[in-house]
XYZ file of C-alpha atoms in Angstrom:
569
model
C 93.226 116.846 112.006
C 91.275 117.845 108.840
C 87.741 117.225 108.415
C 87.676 116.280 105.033
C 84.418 115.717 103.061
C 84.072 114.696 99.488
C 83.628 118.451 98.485
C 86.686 119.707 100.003
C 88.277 116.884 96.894
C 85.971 118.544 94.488
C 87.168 121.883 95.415
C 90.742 121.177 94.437
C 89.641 120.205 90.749
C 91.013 122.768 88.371
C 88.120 123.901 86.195
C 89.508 123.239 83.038
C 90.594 119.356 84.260
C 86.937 118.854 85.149
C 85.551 120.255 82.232
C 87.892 118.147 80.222
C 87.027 115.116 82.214
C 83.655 115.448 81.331
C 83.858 116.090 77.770
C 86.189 113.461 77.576
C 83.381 110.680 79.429
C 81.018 112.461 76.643
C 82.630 111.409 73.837
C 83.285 107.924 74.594
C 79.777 107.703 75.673
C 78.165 108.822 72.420
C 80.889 107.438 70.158
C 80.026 104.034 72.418
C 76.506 103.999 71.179
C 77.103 105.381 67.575
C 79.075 101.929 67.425
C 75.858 99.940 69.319
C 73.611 101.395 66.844
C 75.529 100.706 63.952
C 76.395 97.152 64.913
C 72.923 96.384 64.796
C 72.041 97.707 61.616
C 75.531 95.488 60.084
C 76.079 92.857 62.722
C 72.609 91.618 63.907
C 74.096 88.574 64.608
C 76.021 89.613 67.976
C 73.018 91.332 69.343
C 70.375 88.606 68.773
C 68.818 87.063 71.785
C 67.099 83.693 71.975
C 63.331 83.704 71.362
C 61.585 83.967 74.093
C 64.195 85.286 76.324
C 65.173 88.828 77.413
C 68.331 90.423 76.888
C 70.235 88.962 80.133
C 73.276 91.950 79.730
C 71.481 94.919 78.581
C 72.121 98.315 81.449
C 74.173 100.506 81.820
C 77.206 98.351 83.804
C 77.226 96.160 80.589
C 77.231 99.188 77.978
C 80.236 100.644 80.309
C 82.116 97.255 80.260
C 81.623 96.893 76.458
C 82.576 100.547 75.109
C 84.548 102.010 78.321
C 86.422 99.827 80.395
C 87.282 97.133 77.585
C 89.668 100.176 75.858
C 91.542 100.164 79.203
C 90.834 96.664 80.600
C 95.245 96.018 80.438
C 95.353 97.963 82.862
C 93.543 95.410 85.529
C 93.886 92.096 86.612
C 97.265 91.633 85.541
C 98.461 88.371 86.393
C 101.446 87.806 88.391
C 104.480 85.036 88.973
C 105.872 85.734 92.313
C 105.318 86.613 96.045
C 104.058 90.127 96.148
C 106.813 91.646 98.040
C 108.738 94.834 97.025
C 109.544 93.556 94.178
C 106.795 91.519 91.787
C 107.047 89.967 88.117
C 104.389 90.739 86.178
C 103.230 88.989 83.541
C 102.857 90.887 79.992
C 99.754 90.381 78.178
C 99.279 91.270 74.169
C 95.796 93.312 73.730
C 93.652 91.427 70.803
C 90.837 93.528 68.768
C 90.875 97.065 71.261
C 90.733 95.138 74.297
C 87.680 92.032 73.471
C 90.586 89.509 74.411
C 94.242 90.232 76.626
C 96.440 86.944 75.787
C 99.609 86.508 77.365
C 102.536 86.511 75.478
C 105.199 84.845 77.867
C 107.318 87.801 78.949
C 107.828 88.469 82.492
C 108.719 91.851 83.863
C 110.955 92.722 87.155
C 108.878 96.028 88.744
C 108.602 97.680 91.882
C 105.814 97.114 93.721
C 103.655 100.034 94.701
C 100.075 98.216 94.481
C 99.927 95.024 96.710
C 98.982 95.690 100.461
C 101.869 94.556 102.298
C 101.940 97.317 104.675
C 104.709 95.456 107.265
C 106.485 93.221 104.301
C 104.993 90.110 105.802
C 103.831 89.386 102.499
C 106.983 88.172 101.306
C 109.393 86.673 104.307
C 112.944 87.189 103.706
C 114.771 83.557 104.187
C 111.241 82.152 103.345
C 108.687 81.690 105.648
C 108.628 81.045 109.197
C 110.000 76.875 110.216
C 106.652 76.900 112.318
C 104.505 77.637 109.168
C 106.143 74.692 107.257
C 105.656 72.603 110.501
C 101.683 73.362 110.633
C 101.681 72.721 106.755
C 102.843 68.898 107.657
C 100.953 68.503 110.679
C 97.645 70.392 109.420
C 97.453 70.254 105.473
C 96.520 72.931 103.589
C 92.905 72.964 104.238
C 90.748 73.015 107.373
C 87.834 71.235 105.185
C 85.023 72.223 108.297
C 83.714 75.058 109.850
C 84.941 76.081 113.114
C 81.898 75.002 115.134
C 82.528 71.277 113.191
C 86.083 70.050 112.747
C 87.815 73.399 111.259
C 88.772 74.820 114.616
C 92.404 74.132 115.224
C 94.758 74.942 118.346
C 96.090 76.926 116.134
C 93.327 78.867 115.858
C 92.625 79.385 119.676
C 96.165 80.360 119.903
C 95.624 83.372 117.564
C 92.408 84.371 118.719
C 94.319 84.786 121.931
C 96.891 86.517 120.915
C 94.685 88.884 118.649
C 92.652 89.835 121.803
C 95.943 90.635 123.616
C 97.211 92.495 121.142
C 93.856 95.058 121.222
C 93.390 95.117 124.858
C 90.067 93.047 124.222
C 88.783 90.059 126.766
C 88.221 88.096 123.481
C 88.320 87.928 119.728
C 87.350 85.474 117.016
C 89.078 84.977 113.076
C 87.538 84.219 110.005
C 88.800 82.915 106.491
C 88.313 85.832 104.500
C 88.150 90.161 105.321
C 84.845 90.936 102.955
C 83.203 87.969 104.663
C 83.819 89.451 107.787
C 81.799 92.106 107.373
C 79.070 90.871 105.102
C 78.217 87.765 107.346
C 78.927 89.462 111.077
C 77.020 92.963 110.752
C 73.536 91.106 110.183
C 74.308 89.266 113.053
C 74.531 92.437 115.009
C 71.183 94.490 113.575
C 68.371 93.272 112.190
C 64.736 94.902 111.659
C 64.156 97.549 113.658
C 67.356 98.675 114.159
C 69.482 101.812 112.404
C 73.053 101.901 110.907
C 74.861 104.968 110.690
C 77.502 103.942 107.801
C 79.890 106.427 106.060
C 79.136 107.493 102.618
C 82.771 106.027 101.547
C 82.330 102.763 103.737
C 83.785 99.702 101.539
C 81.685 97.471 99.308
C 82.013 94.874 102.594
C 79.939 97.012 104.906
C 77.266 97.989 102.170
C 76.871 93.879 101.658
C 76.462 93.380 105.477
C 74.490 96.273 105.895
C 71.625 95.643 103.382
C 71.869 91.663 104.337
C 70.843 92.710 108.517
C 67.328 93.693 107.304
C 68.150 97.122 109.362
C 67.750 100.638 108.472
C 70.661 102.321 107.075
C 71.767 106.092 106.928
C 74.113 107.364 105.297
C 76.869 110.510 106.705
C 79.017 112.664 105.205
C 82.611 111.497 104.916
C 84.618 111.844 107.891
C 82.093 114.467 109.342
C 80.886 113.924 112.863
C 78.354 117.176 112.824
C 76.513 115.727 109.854
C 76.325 111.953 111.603
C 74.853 113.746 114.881
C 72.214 115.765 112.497
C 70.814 113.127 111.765
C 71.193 110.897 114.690
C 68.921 113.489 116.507
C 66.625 113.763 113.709
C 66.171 109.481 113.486
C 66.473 109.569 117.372
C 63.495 112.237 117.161
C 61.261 110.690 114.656
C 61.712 107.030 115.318
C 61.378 103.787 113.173
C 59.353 104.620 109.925
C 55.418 104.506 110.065
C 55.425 103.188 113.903
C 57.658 105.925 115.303
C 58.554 103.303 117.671
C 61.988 103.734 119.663
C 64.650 101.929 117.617
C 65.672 99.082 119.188
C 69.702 99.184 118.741
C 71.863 101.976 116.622
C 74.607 100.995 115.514
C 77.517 103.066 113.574
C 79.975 101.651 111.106
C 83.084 103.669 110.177
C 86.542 102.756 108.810
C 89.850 103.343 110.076
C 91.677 103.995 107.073
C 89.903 104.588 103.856
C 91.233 102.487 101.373
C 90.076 104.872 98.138
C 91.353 108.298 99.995
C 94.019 107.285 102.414
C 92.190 109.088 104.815
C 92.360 108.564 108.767
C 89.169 108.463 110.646
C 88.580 111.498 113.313
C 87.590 108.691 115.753
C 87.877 111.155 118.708
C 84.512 113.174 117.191
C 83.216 109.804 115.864
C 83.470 108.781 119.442
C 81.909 111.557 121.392
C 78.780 111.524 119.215
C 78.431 107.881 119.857
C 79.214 108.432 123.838
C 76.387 111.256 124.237
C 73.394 109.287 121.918
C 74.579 105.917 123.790
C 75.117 104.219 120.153
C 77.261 101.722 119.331
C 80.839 101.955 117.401
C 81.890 99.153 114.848
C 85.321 100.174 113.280
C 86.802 98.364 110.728
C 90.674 98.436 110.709
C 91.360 96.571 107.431
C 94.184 99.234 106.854
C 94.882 100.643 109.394
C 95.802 97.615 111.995
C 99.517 96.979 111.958
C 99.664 100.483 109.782
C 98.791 103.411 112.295
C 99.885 103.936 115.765
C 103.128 103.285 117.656
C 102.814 99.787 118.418
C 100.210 99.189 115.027
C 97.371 98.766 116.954
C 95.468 100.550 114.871
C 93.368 104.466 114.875
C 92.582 104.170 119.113
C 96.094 104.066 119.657
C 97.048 106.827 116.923
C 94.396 108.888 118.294
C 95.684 108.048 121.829
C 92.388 106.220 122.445
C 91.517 103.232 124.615
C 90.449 100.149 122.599
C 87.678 100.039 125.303
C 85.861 102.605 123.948
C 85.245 100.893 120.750
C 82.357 98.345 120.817
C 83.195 96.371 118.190
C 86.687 96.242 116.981
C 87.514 94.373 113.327
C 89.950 93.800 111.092
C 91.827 92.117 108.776
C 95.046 89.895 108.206
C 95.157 90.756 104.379
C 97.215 93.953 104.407
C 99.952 94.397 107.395
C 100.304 90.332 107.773
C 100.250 89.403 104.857
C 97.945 86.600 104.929
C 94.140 86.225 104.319
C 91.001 86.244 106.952
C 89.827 88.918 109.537
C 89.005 89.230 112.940
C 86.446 90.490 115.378
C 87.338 91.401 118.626
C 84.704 92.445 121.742
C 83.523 91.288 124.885
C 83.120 87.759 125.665
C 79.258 87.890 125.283
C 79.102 89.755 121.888
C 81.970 86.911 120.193
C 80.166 83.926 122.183
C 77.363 85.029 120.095
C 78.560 85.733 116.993
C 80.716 82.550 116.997
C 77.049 80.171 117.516
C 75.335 82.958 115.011
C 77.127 84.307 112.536
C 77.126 82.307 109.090
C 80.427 82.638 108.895
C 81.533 80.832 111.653
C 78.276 77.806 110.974
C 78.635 77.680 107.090
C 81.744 78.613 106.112
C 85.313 77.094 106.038
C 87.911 78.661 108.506
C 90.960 79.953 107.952
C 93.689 77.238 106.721
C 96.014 76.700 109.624
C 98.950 77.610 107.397
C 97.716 80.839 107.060
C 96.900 81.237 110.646
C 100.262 80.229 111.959
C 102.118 82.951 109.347
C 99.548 85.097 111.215
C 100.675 84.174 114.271
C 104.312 84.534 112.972
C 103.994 87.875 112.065
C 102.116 89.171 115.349
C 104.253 87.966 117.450
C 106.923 89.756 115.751
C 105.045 92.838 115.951
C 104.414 92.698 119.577
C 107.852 91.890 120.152
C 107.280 88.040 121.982
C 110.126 86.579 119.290
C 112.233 88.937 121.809
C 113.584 91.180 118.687
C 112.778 94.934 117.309
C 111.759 93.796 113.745
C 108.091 94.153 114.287
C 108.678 97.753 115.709
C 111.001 98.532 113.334
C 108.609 97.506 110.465
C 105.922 100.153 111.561
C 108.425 102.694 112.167
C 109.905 101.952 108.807
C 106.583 102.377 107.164
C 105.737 105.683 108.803
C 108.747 107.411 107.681
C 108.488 105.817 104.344
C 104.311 106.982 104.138
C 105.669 110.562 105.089
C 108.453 110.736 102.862
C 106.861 109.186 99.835
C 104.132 111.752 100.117
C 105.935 114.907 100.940
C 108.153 114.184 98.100
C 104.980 113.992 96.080
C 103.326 116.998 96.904
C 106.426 118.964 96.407
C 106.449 117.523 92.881
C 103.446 119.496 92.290
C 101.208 116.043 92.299
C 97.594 116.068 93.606
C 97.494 113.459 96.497
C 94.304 113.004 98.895
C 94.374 111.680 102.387
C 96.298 112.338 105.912
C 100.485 111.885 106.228
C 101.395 108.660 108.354
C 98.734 106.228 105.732
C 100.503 103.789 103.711
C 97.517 104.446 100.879
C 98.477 107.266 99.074
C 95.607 108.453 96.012
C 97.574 110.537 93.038
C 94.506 112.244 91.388
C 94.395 111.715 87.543
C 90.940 113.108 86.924
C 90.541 112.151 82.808
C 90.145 108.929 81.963
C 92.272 108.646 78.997
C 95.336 109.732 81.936
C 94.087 106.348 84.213
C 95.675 104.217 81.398
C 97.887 105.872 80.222
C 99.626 106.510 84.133
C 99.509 102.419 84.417
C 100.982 101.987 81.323
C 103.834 103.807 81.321
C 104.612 103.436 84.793
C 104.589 99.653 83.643
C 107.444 100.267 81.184
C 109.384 101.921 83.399
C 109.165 99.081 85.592
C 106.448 100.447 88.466
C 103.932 98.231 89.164
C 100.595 100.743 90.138
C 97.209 99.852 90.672
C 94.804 102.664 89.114
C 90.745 102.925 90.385
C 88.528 104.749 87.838
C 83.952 105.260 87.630
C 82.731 103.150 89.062
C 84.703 102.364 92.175
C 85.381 106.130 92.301
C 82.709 108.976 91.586
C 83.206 110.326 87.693
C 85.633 112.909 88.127
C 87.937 111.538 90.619
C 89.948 108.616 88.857
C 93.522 108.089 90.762
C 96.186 105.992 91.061
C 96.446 104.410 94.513
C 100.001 103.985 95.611
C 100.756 101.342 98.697
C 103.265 101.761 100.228
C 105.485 99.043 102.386
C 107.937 98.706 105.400
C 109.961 96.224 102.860
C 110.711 99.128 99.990
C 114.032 100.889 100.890
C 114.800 104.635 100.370
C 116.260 103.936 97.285
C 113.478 101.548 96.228
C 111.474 104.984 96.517
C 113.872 107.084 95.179
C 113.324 105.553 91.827
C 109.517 105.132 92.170
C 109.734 108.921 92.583
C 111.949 109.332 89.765
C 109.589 107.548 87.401
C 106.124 109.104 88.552
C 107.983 112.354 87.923
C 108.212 111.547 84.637
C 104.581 110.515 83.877
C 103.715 112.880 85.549
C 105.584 115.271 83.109
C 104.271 113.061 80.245
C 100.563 113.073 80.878
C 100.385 116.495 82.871
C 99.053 115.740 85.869
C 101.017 118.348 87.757
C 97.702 119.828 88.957
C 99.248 121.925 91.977
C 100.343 125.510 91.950
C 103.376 126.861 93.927
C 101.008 128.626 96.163
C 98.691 124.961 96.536
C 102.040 123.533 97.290
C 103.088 125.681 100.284
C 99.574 125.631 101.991
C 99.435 121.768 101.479
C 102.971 121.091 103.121
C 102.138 123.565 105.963
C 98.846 121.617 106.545
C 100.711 118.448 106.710
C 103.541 119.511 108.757
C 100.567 120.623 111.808
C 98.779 117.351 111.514
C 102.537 115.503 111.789
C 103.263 117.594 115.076
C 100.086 116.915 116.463
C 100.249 113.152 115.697
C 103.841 113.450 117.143
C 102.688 114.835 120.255
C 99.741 112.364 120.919
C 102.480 109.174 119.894
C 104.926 110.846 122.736
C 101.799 111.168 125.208
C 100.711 107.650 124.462
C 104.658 106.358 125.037
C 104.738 108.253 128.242
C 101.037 106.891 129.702
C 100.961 103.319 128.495
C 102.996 100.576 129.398
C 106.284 101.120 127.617
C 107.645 97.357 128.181
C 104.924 95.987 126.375
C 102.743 94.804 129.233
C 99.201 94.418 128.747
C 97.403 95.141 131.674
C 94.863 92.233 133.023
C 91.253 93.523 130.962
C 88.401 93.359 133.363
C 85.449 91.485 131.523
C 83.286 93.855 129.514
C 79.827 94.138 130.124
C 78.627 96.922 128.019
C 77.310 94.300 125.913
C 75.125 92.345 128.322
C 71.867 95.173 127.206
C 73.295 94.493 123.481
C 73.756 90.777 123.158
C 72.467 87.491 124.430
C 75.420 85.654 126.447
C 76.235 81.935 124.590
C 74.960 80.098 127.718
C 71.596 81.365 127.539
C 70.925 81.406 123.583
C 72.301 77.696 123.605
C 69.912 76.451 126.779
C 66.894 78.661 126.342
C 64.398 76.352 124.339
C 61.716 79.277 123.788
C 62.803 83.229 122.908
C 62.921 85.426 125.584
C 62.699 89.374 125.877
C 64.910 92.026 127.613
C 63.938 95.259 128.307
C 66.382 97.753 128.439
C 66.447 101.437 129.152
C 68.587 104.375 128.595
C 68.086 108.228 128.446
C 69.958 110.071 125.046
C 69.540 113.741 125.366
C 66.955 113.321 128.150
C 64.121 111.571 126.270
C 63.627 108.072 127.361
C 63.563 105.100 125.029
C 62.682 101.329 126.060
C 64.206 98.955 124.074
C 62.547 95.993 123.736
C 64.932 93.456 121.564
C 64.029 89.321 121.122
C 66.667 86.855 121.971
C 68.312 85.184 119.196
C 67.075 81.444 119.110
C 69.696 79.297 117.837
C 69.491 75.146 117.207
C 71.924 73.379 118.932
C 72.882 71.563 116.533
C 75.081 73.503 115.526
């Protein structure tokens, strides 16, 4: 597979587009301020503050909002009026004074849907949802109204968490009521002060929250590149914790499986071996890439024909392939004991309504094939061939797309910004429902349309998506590709297909082909990372473990406090 970086994306920039792109970002800008300065010279009255207070909206995010995005705003947050399956009505809105006000005018329009993640059509149940859903609405509500260490912790809960452990080859796993909160409340739970994170620079918005929250050290590594994370793992290894030069007491890197702006697949293999040799530890997020990648969707180990095992800390969500809400951590018995009795998530916040958690349910057992059908395999099969002919057909079109064949996220590069709106808006009339990502989700240059693709669109479904981003594309001239870009891009893809075909075939041949999960032998490789649940709950005073291990023969003692929890909780 390709090592991609964010240069290598850079690279493929015609120079006129970029120069364009920036001149383009120039004028706004200065025609943005020309219209600040004047309305304060002629409208003092909407730039007055209070006496005696400051201006509360007054950088550079505000200044954007006001004389950037507000021109394009339609093109976000549109509201919708049905399930968001392959099909979604969208609700028109009438733009008022340049964009200050979007008022909806009562019209509804039919579209395709190519920008809700509904990677396995769970999203939208044909025949309605499951009986057993409608059952746990009646017998459950539609609110746990507790946290799972009160009264929100349902058998339908323990059920899933059972099943989601099964289902990754993991002795145990635990679900929360929302994916970002996943992240953001279970990584500081993890690291704290005097500890390092490794984190990709293109990491989502989840991972920076938890990240800065833990009170740890964070690095940051070049996109999908393995030789720039093991730079400067040796150098950090090397020189310590800052001022003390102390050993660090836990490293810990965080890494994606499918990256949700680029549609790129993480090269967990290299990922992996740098981890193995500086004895680190691996959190990998598989919000979009569970249920999406692999032959059985479970996720990058199995499309990289890995073990789960290898993987310290495996998480995901239920928002994209299930279509549902809530994540999932799944580990060792020691490491979920204690995030379950430490995490704030699981001792502040609600859980997951049992509604949702019985679709969940629904849908995984589909997917694992326990209803005793094919339409869970079928559903990731379907969605492979759809990913890889939705973005062959693309590329031959002469259309600049980013990321690896076989992800459902496909990026179409737009580059100016005046071409982000005006992609959305005509793909809107023609009845294409896109989602488009501009500065500052995405770095200046690179504004695209992100396409998301499901196992519920049919060939001809994307047969006329194709038809219509053809003709955008011929509109707004976004046909960035030459003949010769063309042919080296399809030949690229064609050896990454083959060698993902060959590892799927390998996989079928070594695993269990029924289905079977073999019996997983307790984990301990957590017992010198976290405190077991019996010991945090019933040691009254904290306690300290030293631990030892020799990276790239230079010995470090770790020397990490016990977590001290109240049992009252």
């Amino acid at each position: 597979m390709k090592n991609n970086s964010s240069k290598s994306l850079y690279d493929r920039i015609p120079y006129i587009v970029a120069l364009t792109t920036y001149f383009s970002y120039a004028i706004v800008i200065c025609f943005g301020h020309l219209k600040d300065f004047i309305g304060k010279l002629f409208r003092r009255e909407k730039f007055l503050v209070p006496k005696g207070y400051a201006r509360l909206l007054s950088d550079f995010e505000d200044f954007y909002t006001r004389r950037l995005y507000s021109r394009i705003r339609d093109c976000w947050s549109r509201p919708v009026c049905s399930a968001p399956g392959a099909y979604i009505d969208v609700m028109l809105r009438d733009v008022i004074n340049y964009g200050e006000e979007l008022r909806i005018n009562g019209k509804i329009k039919r579209c395709l849907n190519l920008g809700s993640y509904n990677y396995l059509g769970y999203a939208d149940v044909p025949g309605g949802v499951d009986d057993q859903v409608l059952r746990a609405l009646d017998k459950y509500g539609i609110a746990s109204c507790g946290t799972p260490n009160d009264t929100g912790y349902t058998d339908v809960h323990a059920r899933l968490e059972s099943l989601v452990a099964e289902f990754l080859h993991q002795p145990a796993a635990l679900v929360m009521g929302m994916g970002f909160a996943t992240n953001a409340q279970i990584i500081p739970c993890l690291v704290g002060p005097g500890c390092l994170i490794f984190s990709d620079e293109l990491n989502h918005a989840s991972i920076v929250v938890g990240a800065r929250a833990s009170g740890a050290k964070i690095k940051i590594f070049r996109h999908n590149n393995a030789r720039d994370l093991e730079r400067q793992l040796r150098l950090c290894i090397a020189e310590g914790q800052p001022r003390t030069h102390r050993p660090w007491k836990k490293i810990l890197i965080i890494v994606e499986g499918i990256y949700s702006m680029e549609g790129e697949i993480c090269p967990l293999e290299e990922i992996i071996r740098v981890k193995q040799k500086y004895k680190c530890y691996l959190f990998l997020d598989e919000a979009h890439s569970i249920g999406a990648l692999g032959a059985t969707g479970r996720g990058v180990p199995e499309y990289w024909n890995i073990s789960h095992s290898e993987v310290d800390i495996l998480m995901g969500t239920f928002t994209k392939s299930f279509g549902a809400v809530g994540g999932y951590i799944a580990g060792s018995r020691e490491l979920i004991d204690h995030i379950r009795n430490g995490s704030p998530g699981c001792l502040y916040s609600s859980s997951m309504s049992s509604v949702c958690a019985q679709h969940i349910l629904f849908a995984l057992e589909q997917v694992m094939g326990k209803d005793k059908t094919n339409i869970g395999r079928e559903k990731i099969v379907r969605l492979r061939e759809n990913s890889i002919m939705f973005r062959r057909r693309l590329i031959e079109l002469g259309i600049q797309v980013y990321g690896d064949p076989g992800s459902p996220v496909i990026p179409i590069m737009l580059y100016p910004p005046a071409k982000i709106a005006a992609f959305s808006r005509e793909c809107l009339a023609r009845g294409l429902a896109v989602v488009v990502v501009g500065f500052p989700a995405t770095p200046l240059l690179l504004s695209r349309a992100r396409i998301c693709l499901s196992a519920a669109h049919t060939k001809e479904d994307l047969e006329y998506a194709l038809h219509v981003i053809e003709q955008v594309a011929e509109l707004i001239q976004i046909k960035y590709n030459s003949k010769k870009m063309i042919e080296m891009q399809l030949e690229e893809e064609e050896q990454i297909l083959k060698a993902a075909e060959e590892r799927r075939q390998k996989n079928t041949t070594s695993n269990n082909v029924n289905g079977q999960v073999t019996k997983v032998e307790e984990n301990t490789r957590f017992q010198s990372f976290l405190p077991s649940c019996h010991q945090v709950l019933h040691g009254k005073t904290t306690e300290m473990l030293d631990i030892q291990w020799l990276p790239n023969h230079m010995e470090y003692h770790h020397n990490r406090p016990r977590l001290a929890i109240d049992s009252s909780y």
